[in-house]
mmCIF file of C-alpha atoms in Angstrom:
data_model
loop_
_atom_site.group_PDB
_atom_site.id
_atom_site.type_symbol
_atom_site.label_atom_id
_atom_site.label_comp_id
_atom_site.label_asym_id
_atom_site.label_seq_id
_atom_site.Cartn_x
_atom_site.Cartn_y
_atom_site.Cartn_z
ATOM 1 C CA UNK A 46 0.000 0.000 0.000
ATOM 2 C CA UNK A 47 0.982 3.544 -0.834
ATOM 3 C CA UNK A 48 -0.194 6.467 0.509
ATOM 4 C CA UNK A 49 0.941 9.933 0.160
ATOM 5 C CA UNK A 50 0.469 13.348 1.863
ATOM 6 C CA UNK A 51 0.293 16.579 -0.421
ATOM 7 C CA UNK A 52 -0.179 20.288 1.033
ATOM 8 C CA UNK A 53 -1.985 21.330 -2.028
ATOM 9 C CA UNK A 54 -2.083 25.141 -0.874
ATOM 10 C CA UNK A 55 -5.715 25.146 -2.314
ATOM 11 C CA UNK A 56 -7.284 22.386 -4.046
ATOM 12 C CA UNK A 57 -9.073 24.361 -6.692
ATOM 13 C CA UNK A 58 -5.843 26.427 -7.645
ATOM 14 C CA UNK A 59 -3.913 22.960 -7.897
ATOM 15 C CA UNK A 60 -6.267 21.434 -9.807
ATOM 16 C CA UNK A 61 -5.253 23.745 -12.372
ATOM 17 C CA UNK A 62 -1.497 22.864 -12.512
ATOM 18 C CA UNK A 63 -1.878 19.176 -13.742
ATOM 19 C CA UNK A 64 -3.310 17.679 -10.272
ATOM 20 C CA UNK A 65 -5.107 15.150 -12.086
ATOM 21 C CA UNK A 66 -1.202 14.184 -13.884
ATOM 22 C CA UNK A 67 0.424 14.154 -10.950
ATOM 23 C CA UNK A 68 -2.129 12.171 -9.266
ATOM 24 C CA UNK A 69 -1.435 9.586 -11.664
ATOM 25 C CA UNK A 70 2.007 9.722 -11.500
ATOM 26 C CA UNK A 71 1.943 9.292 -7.927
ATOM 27 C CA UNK A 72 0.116 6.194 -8.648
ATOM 28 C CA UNK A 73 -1.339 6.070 -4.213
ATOM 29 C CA UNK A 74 -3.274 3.459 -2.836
ATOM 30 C CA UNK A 75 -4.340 6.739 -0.711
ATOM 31 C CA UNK A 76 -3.365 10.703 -1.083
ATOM 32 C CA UNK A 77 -4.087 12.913 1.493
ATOM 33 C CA UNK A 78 -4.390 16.471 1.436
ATOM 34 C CA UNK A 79 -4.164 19.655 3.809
ATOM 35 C CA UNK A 80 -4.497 23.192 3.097
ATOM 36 C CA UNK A 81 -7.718 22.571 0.601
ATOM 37 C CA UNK A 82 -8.925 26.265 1.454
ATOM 38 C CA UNK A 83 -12.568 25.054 0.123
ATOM 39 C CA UNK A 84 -15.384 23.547 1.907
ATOM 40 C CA UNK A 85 -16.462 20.365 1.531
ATOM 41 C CA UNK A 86 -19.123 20.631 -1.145
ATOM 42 C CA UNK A 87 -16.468 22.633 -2.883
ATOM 43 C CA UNK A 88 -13.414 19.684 -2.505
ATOM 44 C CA UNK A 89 -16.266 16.961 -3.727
ATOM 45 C CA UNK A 90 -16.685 19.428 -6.721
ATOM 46 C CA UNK A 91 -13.306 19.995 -7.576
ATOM 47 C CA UNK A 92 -12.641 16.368 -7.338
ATOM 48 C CA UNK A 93 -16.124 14.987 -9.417
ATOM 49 C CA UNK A 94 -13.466 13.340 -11.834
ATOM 50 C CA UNK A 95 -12.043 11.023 -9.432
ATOM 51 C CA UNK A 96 -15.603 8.674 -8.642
ATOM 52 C CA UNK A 97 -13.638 4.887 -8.385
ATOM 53 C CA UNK A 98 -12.308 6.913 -5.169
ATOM 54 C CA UNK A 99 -13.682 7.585 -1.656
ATOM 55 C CA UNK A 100 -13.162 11.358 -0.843
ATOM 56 C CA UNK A 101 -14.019 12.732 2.416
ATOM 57 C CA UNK A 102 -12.924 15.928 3.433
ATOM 58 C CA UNK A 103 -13.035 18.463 6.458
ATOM 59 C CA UNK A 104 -13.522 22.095 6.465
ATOM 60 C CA UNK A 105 -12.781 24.929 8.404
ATOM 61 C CA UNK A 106 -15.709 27.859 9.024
ATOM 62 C CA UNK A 107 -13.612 30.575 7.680
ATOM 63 C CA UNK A 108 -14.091 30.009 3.950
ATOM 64 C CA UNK A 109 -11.173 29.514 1.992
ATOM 65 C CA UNK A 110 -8.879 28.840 4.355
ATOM 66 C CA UNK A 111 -6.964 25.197 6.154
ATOM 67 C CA UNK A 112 -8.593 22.082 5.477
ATOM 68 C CA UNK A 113 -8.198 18.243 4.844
ATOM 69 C CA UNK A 114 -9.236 15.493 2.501
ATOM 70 C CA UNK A 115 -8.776 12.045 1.782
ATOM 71 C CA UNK A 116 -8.511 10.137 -1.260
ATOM 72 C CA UNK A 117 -8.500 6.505 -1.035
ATOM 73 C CA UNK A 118 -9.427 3.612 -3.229
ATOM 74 C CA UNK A 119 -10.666 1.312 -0.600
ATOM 75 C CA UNK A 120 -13.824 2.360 1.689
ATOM 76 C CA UNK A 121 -12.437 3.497 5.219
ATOM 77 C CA UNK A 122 -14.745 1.379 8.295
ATOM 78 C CA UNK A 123 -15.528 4.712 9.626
ATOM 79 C CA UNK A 124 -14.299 8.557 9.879
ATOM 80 C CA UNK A 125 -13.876 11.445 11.958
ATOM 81 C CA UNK A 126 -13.097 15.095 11.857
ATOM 82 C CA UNK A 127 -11.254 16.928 14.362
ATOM 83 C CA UNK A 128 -10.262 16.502 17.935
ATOM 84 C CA UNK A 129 -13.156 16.883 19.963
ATOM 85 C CA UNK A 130 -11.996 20.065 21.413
ATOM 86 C CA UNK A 131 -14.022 23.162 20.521
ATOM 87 C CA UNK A 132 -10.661 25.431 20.664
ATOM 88 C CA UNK A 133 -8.985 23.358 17.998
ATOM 89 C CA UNK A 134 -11.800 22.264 15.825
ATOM 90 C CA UNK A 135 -12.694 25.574 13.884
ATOM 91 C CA UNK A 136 -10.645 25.229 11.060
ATOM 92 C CA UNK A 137 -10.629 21.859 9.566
ATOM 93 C CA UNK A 138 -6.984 20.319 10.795
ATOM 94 C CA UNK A 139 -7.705 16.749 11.664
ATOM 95 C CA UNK A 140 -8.995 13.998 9.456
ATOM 96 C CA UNK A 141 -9.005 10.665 10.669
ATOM 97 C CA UNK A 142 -9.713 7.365 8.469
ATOM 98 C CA UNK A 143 -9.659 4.165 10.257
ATOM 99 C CA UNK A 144 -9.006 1.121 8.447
ATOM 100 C CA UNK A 145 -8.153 -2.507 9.173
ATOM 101 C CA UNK A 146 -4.580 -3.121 10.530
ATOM 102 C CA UNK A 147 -4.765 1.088 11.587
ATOM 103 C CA UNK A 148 -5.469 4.533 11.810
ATOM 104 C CA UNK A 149 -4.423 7.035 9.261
ATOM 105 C CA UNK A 150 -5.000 10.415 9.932
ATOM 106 C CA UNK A 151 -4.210 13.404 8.156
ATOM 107 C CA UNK A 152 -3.297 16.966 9.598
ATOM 108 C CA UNK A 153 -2.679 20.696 8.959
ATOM 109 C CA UNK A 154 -0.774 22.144 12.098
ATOM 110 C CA UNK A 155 -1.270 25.520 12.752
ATOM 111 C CA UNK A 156 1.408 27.837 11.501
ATOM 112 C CA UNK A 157 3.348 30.406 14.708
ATOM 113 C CA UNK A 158 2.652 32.698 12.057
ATOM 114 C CA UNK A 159 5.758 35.922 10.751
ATOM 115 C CA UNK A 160 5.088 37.584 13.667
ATOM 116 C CA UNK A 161 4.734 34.208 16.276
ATOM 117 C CA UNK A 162 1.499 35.623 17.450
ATOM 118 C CA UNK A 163 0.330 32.424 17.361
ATOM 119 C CA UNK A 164 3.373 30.143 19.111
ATOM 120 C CA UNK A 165 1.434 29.865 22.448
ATOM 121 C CA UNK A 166 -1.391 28.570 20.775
ATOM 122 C CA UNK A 167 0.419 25.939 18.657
ATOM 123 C CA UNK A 168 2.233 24.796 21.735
ATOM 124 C CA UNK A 169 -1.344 24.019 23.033
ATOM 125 C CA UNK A 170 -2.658 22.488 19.882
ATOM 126 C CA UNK A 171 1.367 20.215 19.844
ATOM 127 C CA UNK A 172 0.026 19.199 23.456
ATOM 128 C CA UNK A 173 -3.654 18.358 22.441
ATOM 129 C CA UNK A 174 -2.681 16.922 19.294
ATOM 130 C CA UNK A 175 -0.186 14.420 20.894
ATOM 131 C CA UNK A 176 -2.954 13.451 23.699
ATOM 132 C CA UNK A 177 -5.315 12.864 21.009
ATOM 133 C CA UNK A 178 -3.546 10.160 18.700
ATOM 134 C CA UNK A 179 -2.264 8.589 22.156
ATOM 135 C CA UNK A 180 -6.006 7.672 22.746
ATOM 136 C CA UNK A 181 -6.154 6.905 18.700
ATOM 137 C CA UNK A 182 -3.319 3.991 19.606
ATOM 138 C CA UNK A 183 -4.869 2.769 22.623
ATOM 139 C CA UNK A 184 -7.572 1.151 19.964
ATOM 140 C CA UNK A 185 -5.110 0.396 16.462
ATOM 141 C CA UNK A 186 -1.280 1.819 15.705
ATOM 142 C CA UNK A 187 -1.367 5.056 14.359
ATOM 143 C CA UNK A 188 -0.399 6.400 11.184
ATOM 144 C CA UNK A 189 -0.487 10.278 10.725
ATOM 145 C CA UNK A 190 0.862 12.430 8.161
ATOM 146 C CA UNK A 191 0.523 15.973 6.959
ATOM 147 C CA UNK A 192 2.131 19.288 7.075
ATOM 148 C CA UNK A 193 3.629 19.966 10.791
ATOM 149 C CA UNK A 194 5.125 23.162 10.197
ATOM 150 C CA UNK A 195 8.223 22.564 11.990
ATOM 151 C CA UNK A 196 11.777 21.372 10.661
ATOM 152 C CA UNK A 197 13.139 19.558 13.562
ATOM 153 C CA UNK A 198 16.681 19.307 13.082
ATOM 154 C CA UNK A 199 19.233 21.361 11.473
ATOM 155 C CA UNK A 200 19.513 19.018 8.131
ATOM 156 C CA UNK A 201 15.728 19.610 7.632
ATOM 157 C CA UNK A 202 16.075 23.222 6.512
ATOM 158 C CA UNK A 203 18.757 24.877 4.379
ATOM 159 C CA UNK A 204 19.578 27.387 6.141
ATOM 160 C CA UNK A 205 19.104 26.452 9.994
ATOM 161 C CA UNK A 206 21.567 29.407 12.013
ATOM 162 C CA UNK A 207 19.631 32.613 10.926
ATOM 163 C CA UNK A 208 16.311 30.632 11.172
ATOM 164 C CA UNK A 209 16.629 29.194 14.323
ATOM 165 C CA UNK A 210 14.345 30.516 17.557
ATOM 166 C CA UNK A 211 13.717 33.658 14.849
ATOM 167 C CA UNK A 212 11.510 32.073 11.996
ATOM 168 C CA UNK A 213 8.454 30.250 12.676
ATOM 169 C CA UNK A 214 8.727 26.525 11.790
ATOM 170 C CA UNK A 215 11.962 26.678 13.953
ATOM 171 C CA UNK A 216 11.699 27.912 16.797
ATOM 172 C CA UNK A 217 12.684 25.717 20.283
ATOM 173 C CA UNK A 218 8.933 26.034 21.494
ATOM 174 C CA UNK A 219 7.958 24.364 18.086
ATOM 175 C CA UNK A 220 10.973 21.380 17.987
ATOM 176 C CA UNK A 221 9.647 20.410 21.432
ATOM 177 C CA UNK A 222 6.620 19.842 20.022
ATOM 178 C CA UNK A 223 7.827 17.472 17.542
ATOM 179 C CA UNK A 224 10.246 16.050 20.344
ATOM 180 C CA UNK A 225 6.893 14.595 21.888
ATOM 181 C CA UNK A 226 5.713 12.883 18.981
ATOM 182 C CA UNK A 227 8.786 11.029 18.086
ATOM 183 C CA UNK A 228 9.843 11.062 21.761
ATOM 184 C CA UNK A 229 6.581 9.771 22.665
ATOM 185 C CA UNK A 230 6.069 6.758 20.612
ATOM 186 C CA UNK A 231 5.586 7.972 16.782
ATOM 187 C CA UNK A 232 8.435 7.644 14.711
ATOM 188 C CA UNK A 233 9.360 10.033 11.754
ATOM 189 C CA UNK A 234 9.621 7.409 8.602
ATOM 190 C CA UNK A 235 12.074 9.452 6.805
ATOM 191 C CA UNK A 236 14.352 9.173 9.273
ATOM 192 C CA UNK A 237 14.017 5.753 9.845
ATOM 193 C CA UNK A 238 14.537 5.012 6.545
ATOM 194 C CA UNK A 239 17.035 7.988 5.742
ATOM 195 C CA UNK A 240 18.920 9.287 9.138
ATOM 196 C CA UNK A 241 21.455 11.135 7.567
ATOM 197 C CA UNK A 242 19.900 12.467 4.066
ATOM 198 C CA UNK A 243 20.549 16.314 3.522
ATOM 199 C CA UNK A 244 19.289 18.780 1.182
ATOM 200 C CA UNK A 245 15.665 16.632 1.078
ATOM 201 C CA UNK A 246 12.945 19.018 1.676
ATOM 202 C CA UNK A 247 9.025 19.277 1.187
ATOM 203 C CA UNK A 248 8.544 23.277 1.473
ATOM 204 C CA UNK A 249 10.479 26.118 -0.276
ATOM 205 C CA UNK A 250 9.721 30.004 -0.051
ATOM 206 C CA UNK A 251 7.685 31.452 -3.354
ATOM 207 C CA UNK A 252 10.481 34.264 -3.107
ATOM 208 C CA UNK A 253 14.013 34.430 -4.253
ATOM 209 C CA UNK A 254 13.590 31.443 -6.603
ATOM 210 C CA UNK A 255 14.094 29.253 -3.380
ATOM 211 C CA UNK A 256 12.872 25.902 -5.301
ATOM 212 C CA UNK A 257 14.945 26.244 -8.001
ATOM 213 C CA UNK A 258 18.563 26.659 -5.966
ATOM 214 C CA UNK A 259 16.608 24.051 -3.085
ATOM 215 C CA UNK A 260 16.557 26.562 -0.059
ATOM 216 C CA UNK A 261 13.877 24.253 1.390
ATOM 217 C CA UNK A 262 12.485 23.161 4.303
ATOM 218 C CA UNK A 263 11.124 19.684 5.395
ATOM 219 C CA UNK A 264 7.525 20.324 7.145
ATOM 220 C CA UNK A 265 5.761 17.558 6.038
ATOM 221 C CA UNK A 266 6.000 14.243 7.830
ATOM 222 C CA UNK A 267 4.452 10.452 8.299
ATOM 223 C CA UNK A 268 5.044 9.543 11.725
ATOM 224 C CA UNK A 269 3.938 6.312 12.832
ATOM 225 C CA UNK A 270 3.375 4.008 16.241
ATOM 226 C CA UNK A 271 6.331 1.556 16.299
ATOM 227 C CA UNK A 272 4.252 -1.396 16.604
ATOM 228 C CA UNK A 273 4.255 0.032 12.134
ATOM 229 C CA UNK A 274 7.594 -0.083 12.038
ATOM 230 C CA UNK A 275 7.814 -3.998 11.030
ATOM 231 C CA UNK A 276 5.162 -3.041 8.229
ATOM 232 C CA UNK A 277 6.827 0.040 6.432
ATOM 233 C CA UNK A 278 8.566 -0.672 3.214
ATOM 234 C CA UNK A 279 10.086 3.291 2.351
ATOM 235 C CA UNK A 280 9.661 6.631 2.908
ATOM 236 C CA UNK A 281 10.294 9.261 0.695
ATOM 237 C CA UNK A 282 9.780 12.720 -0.424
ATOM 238 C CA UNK A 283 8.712 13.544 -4.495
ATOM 239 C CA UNK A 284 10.895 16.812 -4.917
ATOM 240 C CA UNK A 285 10.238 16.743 -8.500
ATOM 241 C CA UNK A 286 6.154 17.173 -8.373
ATOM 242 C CA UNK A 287 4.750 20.664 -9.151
ATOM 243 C CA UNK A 288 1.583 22.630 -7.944
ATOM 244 C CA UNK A 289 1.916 24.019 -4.639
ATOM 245 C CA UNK A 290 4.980 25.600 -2.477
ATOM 246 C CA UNK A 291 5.138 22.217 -0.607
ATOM 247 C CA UNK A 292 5.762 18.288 -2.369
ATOM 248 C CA UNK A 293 4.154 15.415 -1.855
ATOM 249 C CA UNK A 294 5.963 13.244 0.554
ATOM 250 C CA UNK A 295 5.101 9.498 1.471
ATOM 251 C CA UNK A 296 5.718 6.003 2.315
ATOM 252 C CA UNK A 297 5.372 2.120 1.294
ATOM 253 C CA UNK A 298 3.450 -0.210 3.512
#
C-alpha cells in the first residue's frame, strides 16, 4: 500500500497545474491532502473526476482557508473530523480514516505565524494533538501524516543558524513539540529510513527562486506508532512534483 500526503495550498488552484497528472504519476493506494482552502461541497466538486475513489474531506468555518481530505481507493470502516476540542476544531486540521490493521489520519498544524502571534497557541494544539492520537493507539497503531510546520533538526532546513528561535517553523517552542511525537512513541519514517539524508525538503519560499537553488524546508511528515515499524517498506519525499509551495511526501506499507 501507498499512501501519500500533499499540502496542495488550495485544491481548486492545484487542480489547475496538472493535479489530475500528478495524481497519476503518484500512482497512491491513498493521497491525502491539507491546506484545501474550500469547503467540503467545494473539494467533492473539484474532485467529481475522481468517482472509483472515496473522498471525504473536512472544512474549516472561515471560507477559503486550512482544510483536509482524503482520497483513497478502498472504503475506510468509519471517519472522523477533528479533535473533539471546541478550541482546535474551527478550522478543519484533523482527518481521521480508520481502516483494518490502523489509523491514518491526516493533519494541517497551525502555523506560529511571521510575527509568532500564534506560538502559544500551537504549543497548546502540539500538546492536544499528541494526547489525542495517544487515545487513537490505545484502539489500532497510528499512522499520521501531513504538514507539521516545523523542521526539527538542522539538516531539515537549508539554512538552519539565521532561522533558528527567529523564523516560525523553527523555533525551540515548536521542535519540542515534535520532540513529543517522536519522543513519545511515533516515529518520523524518513528518518528511519534515511537518518542522515541532507538537502531533502518538502517546502520552499515562493520568493528568491528558493525551489529552483533548493533553499527548502522539510515540514511535512508520516510519523507512525512503532508497533508500524515492522510493516513500512520506504519513505520518501517527491521533490520533483509541481503545484503548490510544498511536495508530496510518502511512504510504502
Amino acid at each position: 500500500m501507498k499512501i501519500i500526503s500533499w499540502n496542495v495550498n488550495g485544491i481548486r488552484a492545484v487542480m489547475k497545474k496538472k493535479f489530475a497528472d500528478s495524481f497519476k504519476q503518484m500512482d497512491a493506494d491513498i493521497v491525502c491532502l491539507q491546506e484545501t482552502k474550500a469547503q467540503d461541497e467545494q473539494v467533492a466538486e473539484a474532485l467529481a473526476d475522481f468517482s472509483e475513489y472515496h473522498i471525504v474531506s473536512n472544512s474549516a468555518v472561515k471560507k477559503g482557508y486550512s482544510g483536509t481530505a482524503i482520497i483513497s481507493k478502498q472504503k475506510p470502516l468509519s471517519v472522523t473530523k477533528d479533535m473533539g476540542i471546541e478550541e482546535h476544531d474551527q478550522e478543519g486540521r484533523v482527518l481521521c480514516a480508520e481502516y483494518d490493521n490502523f489509523y491514518l489520519v491526516t493533519v494541517y498544524v497551525p502555523n506560529s505565524g511571521s510575527e509568532l502571534k500564534r506560538l502559544s497557541y500551537r504549543q497548546s494544539w502540539d500538546k492536544d494533538f499528541f494526547d489525542y492520537l495517544k487515545q487513537l493507539e490505545e484502539k489500532k497503531p497510528v499512522l499520521v501524516c501531513g504538514d507539521f510546520n516545523v523542521a526539527h533538526t538542522d539538516i531539515d532546513l537549508a539554512r538552519p543558524k539565521p532561522n533558528y528561535n527567529k523564523s516560525a517553523g523553527f523555533m525551540q517552542e515548536e521542535i519540542d513539540g515534535m520532540d513529543r511525537f517522536t519522543q513519545g512513541g511515533f516515529k518520523d519514517t524518513f528518518r528511519h529510513f534515511h537518518p542522515t539524508a541532507t538537502n531533502q525538503y518538502s517546502w520552499w519560499s515562493y520568493r528568491a527562486g528558493a525551489r529552483g537553488k533548493n533553499v527548502g524546508w522539510r515540514i511535512d511528515y508520516f510519523l507512525a506508532s512503532e508497533s508500524l515499524l515492522p510493516h513500512l517498506k520506504d519513505a520518501f519525499i517527491l521533490q520533483d512534483i509541481m503545484g503548490s509551495d510544498h511536495c508530496p511526501v510518502g511512504v510504502e506499507l
